[in-house]
PDB file of C-alpha atoms in Angstrom:
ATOM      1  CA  UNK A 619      13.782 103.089  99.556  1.00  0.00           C
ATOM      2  CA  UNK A 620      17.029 100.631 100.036  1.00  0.00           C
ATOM      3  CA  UNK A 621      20.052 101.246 101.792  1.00  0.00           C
ATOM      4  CA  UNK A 622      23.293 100.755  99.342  1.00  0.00           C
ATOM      5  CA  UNK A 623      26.682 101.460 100.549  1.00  0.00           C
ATOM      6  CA  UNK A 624      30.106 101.491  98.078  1.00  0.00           C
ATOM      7  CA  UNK A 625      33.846 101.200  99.465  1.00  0.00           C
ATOM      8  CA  UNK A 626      35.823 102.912  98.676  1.00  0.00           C
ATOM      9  CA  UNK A 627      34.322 106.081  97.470  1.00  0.00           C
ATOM     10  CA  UNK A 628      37.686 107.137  96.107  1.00  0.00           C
ATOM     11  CA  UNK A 629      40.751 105.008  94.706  1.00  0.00           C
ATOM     12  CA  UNK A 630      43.737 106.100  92.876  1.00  0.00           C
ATOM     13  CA  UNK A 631      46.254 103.214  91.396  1.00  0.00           C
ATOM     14  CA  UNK A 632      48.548 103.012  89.212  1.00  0.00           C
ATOM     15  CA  UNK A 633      48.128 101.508  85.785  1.00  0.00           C
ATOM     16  CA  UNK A 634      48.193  97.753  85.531  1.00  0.00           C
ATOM     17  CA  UNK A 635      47.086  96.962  89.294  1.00  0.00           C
ATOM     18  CA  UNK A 636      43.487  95.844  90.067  1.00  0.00           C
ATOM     19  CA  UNK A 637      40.782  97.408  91.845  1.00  0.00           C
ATOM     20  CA  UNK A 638      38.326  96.001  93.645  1.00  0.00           C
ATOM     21  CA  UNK A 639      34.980  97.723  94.601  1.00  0.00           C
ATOM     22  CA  UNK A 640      32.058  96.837  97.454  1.00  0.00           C
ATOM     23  CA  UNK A 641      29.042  97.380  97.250  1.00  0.00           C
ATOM     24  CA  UNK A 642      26.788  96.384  99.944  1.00  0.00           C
ATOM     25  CA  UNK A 643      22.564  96.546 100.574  1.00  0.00           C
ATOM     26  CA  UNK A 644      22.279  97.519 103.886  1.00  0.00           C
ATOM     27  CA  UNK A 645      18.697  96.648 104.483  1.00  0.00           C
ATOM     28  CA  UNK A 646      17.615  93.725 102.586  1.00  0.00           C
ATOM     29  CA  UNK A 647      18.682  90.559 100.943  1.00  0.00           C
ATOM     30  CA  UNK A 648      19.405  91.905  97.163  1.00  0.00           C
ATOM     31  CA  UNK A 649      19.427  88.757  94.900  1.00  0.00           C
ATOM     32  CA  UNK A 650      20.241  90.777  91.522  1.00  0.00           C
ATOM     33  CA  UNK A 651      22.350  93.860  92.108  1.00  0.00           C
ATOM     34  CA  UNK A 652      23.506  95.967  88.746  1.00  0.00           C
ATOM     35  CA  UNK A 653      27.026  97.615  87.644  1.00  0.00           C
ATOM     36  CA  UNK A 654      27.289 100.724  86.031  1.00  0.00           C
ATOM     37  CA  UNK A 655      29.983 103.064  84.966  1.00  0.00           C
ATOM     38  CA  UNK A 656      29.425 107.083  84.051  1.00  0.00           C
ATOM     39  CA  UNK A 657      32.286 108.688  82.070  1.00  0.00           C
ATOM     40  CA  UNK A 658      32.261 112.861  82.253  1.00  0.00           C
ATOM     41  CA  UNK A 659      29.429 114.239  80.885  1.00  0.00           C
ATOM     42  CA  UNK A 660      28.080 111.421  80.050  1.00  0.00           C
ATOM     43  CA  UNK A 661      24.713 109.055  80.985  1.00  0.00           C
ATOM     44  CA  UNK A 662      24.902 105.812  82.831  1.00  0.00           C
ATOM     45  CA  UNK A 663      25.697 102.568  81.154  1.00  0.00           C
ATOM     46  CA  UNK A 664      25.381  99.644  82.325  1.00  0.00           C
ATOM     47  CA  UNK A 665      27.770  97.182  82.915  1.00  0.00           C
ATOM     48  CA  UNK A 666      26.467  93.708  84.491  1.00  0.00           C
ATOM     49  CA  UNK A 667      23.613  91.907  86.700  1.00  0.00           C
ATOM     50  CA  UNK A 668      25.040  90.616  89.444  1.00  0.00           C
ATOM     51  CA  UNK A 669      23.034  87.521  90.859  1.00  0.00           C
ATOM     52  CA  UNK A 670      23.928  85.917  94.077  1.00  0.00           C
ATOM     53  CA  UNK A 671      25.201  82.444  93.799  1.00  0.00           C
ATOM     54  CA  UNK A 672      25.963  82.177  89.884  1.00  0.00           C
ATOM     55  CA  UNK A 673      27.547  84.312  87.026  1.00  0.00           C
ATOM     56  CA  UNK A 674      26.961  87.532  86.096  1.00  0.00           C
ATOM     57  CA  UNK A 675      25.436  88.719  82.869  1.00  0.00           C
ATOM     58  CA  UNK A 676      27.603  91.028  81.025  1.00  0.00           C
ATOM     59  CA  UNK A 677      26.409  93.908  78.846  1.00  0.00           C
ATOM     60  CA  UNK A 678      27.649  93.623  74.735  1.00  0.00           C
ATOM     61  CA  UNK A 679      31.123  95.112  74.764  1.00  0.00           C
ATOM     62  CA  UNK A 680      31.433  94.718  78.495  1.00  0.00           C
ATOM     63  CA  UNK A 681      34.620  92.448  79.064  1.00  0.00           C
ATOM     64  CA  UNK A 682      33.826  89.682  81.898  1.00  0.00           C
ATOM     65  CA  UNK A 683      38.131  88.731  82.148  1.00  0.00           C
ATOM     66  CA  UNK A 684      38.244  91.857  82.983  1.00  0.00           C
ATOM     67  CA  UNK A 685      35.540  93.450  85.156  1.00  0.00           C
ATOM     68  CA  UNK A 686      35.234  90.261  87.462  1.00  0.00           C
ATOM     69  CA  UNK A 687      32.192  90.154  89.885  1.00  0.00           C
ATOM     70  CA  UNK A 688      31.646  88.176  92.036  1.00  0.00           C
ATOM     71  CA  UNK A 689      27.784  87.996  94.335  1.00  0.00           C
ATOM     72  CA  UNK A 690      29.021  85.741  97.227  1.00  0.00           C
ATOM     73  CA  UNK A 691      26.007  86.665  99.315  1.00  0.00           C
ATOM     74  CA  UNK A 692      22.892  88.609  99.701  1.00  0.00           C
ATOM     75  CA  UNK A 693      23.873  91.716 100.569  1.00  0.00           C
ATOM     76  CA  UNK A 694      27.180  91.771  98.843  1.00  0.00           C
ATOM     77  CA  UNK A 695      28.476  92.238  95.030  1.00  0.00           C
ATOM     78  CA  UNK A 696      32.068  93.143  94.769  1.00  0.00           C
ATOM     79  CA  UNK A 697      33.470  94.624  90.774  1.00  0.00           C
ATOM     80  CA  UNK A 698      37.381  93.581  90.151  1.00  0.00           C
ATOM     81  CA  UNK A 699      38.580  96.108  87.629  1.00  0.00           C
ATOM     82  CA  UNK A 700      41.663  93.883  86.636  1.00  0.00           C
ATOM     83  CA  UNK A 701      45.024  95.167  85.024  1.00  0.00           C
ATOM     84  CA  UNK A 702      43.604  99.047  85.261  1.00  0.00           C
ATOM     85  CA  UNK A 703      43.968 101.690  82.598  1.00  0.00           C
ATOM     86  CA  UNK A 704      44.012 105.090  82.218  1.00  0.00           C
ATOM     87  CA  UNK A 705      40.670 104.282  80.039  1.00  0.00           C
ATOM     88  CA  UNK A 706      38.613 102.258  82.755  1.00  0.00           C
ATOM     89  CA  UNK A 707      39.211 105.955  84.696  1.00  0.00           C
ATOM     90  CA  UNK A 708      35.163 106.054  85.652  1.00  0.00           C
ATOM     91  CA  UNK A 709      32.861 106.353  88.519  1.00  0.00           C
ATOM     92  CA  UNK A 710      31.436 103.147  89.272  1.00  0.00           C
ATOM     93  CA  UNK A 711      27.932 102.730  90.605  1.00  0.00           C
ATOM     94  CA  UNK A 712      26.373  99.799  91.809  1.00  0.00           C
ATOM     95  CA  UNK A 713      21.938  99.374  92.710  1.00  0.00           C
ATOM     96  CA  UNK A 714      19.355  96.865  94.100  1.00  0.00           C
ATOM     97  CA  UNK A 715      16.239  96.484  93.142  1.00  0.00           C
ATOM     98  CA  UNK A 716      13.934  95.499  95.779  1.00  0.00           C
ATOM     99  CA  UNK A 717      11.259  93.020  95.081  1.00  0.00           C
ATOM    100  CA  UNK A 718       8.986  95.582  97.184  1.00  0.00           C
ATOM    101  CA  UNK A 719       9.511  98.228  94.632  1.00  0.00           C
ATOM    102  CA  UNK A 720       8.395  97.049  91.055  1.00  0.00           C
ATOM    103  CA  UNK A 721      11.625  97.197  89.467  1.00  0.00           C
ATOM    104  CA  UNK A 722      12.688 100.697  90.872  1.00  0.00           C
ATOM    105  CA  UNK A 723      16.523 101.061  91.376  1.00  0.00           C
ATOM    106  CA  UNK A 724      18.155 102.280  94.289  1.00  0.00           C
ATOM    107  CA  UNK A 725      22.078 103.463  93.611  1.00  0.00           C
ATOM    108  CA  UNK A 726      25.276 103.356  95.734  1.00  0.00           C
ATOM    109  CA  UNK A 727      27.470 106.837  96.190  1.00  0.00           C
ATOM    110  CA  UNK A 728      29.540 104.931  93.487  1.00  0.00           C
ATOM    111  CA  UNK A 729      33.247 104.947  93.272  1.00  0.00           C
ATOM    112  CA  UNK A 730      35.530 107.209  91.680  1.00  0.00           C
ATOM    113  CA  UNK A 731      38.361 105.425  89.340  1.00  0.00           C
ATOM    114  CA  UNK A 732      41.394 107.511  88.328  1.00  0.00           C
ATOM    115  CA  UNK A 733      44.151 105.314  86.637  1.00  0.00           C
ATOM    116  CA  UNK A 734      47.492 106.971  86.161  1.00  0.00           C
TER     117      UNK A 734
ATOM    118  CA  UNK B  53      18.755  98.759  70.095  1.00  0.00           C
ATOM    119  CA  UNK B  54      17.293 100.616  73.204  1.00  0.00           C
ATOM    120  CA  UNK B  55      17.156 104.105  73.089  1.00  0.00           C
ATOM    121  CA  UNK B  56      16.271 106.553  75.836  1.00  0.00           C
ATOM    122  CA  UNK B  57      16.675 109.929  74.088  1.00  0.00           C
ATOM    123  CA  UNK B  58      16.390 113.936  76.311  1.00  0.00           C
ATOM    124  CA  UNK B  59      17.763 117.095  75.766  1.00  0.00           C
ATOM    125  CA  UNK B  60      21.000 118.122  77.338  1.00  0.00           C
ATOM    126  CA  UNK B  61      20.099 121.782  77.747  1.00  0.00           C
ATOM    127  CA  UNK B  62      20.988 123.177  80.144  1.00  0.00           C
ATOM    128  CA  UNK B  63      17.344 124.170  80.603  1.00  0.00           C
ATOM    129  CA  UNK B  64      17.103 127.410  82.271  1.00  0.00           C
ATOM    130  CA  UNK B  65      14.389 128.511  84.593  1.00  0.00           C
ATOM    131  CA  UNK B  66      13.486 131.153  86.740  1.00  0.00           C
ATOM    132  CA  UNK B  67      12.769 130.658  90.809  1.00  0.00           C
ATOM    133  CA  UNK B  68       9.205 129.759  91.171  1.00  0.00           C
ATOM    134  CA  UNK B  69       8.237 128.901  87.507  1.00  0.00           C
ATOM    135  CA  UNK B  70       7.350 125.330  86.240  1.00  0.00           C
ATOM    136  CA  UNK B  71      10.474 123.352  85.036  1.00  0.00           C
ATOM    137  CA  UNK B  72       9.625 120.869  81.970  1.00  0.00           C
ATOM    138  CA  UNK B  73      11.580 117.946  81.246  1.00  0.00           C
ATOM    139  CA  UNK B  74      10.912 115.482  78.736  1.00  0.00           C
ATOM    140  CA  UNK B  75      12.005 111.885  77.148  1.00  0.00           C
ATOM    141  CA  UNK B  76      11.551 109.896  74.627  1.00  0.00           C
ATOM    142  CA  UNK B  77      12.248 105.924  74.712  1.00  0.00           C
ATOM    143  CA  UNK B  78      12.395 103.714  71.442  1.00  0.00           C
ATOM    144  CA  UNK B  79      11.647 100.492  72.998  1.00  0.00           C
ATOM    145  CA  UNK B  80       7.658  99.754  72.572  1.00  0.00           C
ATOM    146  CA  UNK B  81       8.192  96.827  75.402  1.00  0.00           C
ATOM    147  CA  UNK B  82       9.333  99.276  77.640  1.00  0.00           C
ATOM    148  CA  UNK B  83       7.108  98.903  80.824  1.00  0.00           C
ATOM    149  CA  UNK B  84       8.714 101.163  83.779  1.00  0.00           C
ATOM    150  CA  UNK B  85       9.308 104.323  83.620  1.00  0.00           C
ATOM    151  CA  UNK B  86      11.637 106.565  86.200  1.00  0.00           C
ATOM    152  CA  UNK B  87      13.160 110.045  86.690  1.00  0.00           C
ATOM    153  CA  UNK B  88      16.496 110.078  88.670  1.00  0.00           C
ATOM    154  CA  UNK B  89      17.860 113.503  89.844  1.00  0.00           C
ATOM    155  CA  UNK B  90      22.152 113.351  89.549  1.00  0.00           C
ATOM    156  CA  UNK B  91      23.685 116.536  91.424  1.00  0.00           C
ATOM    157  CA  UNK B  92      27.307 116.948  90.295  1.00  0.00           C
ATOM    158  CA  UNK B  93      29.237 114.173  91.146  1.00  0.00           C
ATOM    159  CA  UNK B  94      27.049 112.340  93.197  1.00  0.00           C
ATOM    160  CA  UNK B  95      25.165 109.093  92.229  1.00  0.00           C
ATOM    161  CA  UNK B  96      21.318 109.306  90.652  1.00  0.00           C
ATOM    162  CA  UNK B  97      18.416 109.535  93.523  1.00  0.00           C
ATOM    163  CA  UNK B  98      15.278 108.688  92.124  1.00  0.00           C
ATOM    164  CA  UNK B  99      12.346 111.491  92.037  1.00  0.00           C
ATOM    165  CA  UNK B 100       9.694 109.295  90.567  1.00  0.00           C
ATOM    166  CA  UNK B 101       8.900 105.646  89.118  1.00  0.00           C
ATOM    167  CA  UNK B 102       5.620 105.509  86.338  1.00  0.00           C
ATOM    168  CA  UNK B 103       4.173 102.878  84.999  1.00  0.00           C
ATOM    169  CA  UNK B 104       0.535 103.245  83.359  1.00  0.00           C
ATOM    170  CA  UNK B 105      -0.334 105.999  80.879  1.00  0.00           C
ATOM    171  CA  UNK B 106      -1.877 109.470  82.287  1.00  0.00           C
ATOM    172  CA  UNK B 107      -0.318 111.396  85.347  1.00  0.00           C
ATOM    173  CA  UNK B 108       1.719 110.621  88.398  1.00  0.00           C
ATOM    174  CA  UNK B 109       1.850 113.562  91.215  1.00  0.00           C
ATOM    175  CA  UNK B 110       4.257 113.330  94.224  1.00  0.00           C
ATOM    176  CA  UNK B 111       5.094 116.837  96.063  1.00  0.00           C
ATOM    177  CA  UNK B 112       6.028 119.609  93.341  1.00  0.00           C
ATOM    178  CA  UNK B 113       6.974 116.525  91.089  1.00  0.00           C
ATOM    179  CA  UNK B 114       4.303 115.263  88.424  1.00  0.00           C
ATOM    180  CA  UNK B 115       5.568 112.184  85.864  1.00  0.00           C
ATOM    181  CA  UNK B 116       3.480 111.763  82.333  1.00  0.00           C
ATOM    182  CA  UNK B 117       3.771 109.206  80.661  1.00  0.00           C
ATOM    183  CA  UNK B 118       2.019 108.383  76.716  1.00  0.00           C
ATOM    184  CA  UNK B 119       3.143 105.018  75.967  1.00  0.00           C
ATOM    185  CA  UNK B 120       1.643 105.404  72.476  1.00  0.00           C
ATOM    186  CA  UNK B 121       3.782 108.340  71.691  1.00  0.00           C
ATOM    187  CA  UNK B 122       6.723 106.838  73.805  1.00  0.00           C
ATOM    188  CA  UNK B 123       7.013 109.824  75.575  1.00  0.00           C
ATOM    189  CA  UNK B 124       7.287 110.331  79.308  1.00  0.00           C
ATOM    190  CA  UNK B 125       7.881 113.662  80.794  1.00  0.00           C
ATOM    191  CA  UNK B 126       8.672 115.460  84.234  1.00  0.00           C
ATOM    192  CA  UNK B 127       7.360 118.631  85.313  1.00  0.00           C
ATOM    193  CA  UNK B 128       8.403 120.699  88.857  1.00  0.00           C
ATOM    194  CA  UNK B 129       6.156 122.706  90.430  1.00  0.00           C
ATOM    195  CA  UNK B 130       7.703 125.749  92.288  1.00  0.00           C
ATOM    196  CA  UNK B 131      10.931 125.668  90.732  1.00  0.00           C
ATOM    197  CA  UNK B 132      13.539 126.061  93.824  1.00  0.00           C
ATOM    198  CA  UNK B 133      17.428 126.603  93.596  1.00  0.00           C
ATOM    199  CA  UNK B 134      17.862 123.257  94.931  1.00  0.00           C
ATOM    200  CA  UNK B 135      16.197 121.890  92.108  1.00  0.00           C
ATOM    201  CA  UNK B 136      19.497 122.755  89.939  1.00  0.00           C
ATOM    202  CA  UNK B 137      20.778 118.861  89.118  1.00  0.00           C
ATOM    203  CA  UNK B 138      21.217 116.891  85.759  1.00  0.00           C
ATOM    204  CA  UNK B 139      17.840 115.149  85.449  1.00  0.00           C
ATOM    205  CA  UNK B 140      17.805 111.536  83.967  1.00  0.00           C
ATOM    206  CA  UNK B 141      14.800 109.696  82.321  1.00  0.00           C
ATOM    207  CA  UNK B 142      15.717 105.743  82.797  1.00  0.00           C
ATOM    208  CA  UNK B 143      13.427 102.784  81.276  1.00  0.00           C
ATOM    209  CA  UNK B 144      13.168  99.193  81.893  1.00  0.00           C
ATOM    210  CA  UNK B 145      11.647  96.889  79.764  1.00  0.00           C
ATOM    211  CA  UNK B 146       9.951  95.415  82.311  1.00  0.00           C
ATOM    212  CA  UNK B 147       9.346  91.399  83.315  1.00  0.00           C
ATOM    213  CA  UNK B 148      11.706  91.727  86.266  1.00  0.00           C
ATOM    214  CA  UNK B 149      15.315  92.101  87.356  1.00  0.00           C
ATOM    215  CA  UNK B 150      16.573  94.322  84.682  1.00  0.00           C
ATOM    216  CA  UNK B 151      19.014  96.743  84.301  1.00  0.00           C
ATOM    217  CA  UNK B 152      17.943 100.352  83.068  1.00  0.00           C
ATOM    218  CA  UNK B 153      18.854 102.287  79.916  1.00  0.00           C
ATOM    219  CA  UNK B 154      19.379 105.653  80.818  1.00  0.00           C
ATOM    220  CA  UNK B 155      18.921 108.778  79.067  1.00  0.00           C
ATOM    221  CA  UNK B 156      22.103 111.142  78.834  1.00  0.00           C
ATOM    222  CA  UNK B 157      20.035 113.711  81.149  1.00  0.00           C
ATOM    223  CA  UNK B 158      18.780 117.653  80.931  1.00  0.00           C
ATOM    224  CA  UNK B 159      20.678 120.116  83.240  1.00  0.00           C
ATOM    225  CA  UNK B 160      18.301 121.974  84.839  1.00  0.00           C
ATOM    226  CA  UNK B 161      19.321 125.513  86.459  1.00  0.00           C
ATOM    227  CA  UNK B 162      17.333 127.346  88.322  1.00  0.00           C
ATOM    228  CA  UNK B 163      17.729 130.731  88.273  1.00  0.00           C
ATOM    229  CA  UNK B 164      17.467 132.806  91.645  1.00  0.00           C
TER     230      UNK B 164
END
């Protein structure tokens, strides 16, 4: 399988700030990487498809002004959770898809959101 | 709409015994088939990818899949402790680079 790393793992803020989330494929070049989010007791969604050197495709309901990513190279998609609230309180999870693989996903740790 | 639909449970097994899991997917296009396992608070690791109708073994792990009833299914062999996670049926509609639709998982427990 792929190698995918998140930083942080953990982040606190206060409401209002931004956050801004890593997610790195340690051992290949990952031209599409996808966003997720997982509320409590609840499935994955997802969020976006990252692809490296244009615009992300956002999900219906999913706003882009505010979840900004950006795919600056092959092996890494950052998420921008911008002007954070209490309700974007989620754990993030990033994957890559490697072209070796047939579509299979491979997932991050993710990242744990808690807006106070 | 896609639709990925499994029962929460929690299933409930004893050490040793077979542990069924099943799905159901709305999508007809729907061409790939997986089954993550999600331990509490952790991110999904994946168990096993299907694609063609008919069986898929790997270990104490077997995939089914009936594309004509929609319906893919998991079953563990050998039930261990271990095996206690939220399972989650995922599908992608296949053609490439697509993100999955996930099903809101089964808890599984295994009972010692």
């Amino acid at each position: 399988g792929a190698v995918v790393s998140q930083h942080p793992s953990w982040v606190i803020c206060k409401s209002g700030t931004s956050v801004k989330i890593e997610c790195r494929s340690l051992d290949f070049q990952a031209t599409t990487m996808f966003w997720y989010r997982q509320f409590p007791k609840q499935s994955l969604m997802l969020m976006a498809t990252s692809n490296e050197g244009s615009k992300a495709t956002y999900e219906q309901g999913v706003e882009k002004d505010k979840f900004l990513i950006n795919h600056a190279s092959l092996t890494l998609s950052t998420l921008t959770v911008t002007s954070a609230h209490p309700e974007d309180s989620s754990f993030y999870i990033c994957s890559v898809a490697p072209h070796w693989t047939k579509e299979t996903q491979y997932f991050g740790p993710g990242t744990r959101l808690l807006v106070l | 709409q896609k639709e990925v639909e499994q029962n929460s449970g929690p299933l409930s097994v004893p050490e040793g015994a077979i542990a069924s899991l099943n799905c159901t997917y709305s999508d007809r296009g729907s061409q790939s088939f997986f089954w993550y396992r999600q331990y509490s608070g952790k991110s999904p690791e994946l168990i096993m990818s299907i694609y063609s109708n008919g069986d898929k073994e790997d270990g104490r792990f077997t995939a089914q899949l009936n594309k004509a009833s929609q319906y893919v299914s998991l079953l563990i062999r050998d039930s261990q402790p271990s095996d206690s996670a939220t399972y989650l049926c995922a599908v992608n509609l296949g053609g490439g680079a697509d993100g999955l639709t996930f099903g809101k998982g089964t808890h599984l427990i295994i009972q010692p």
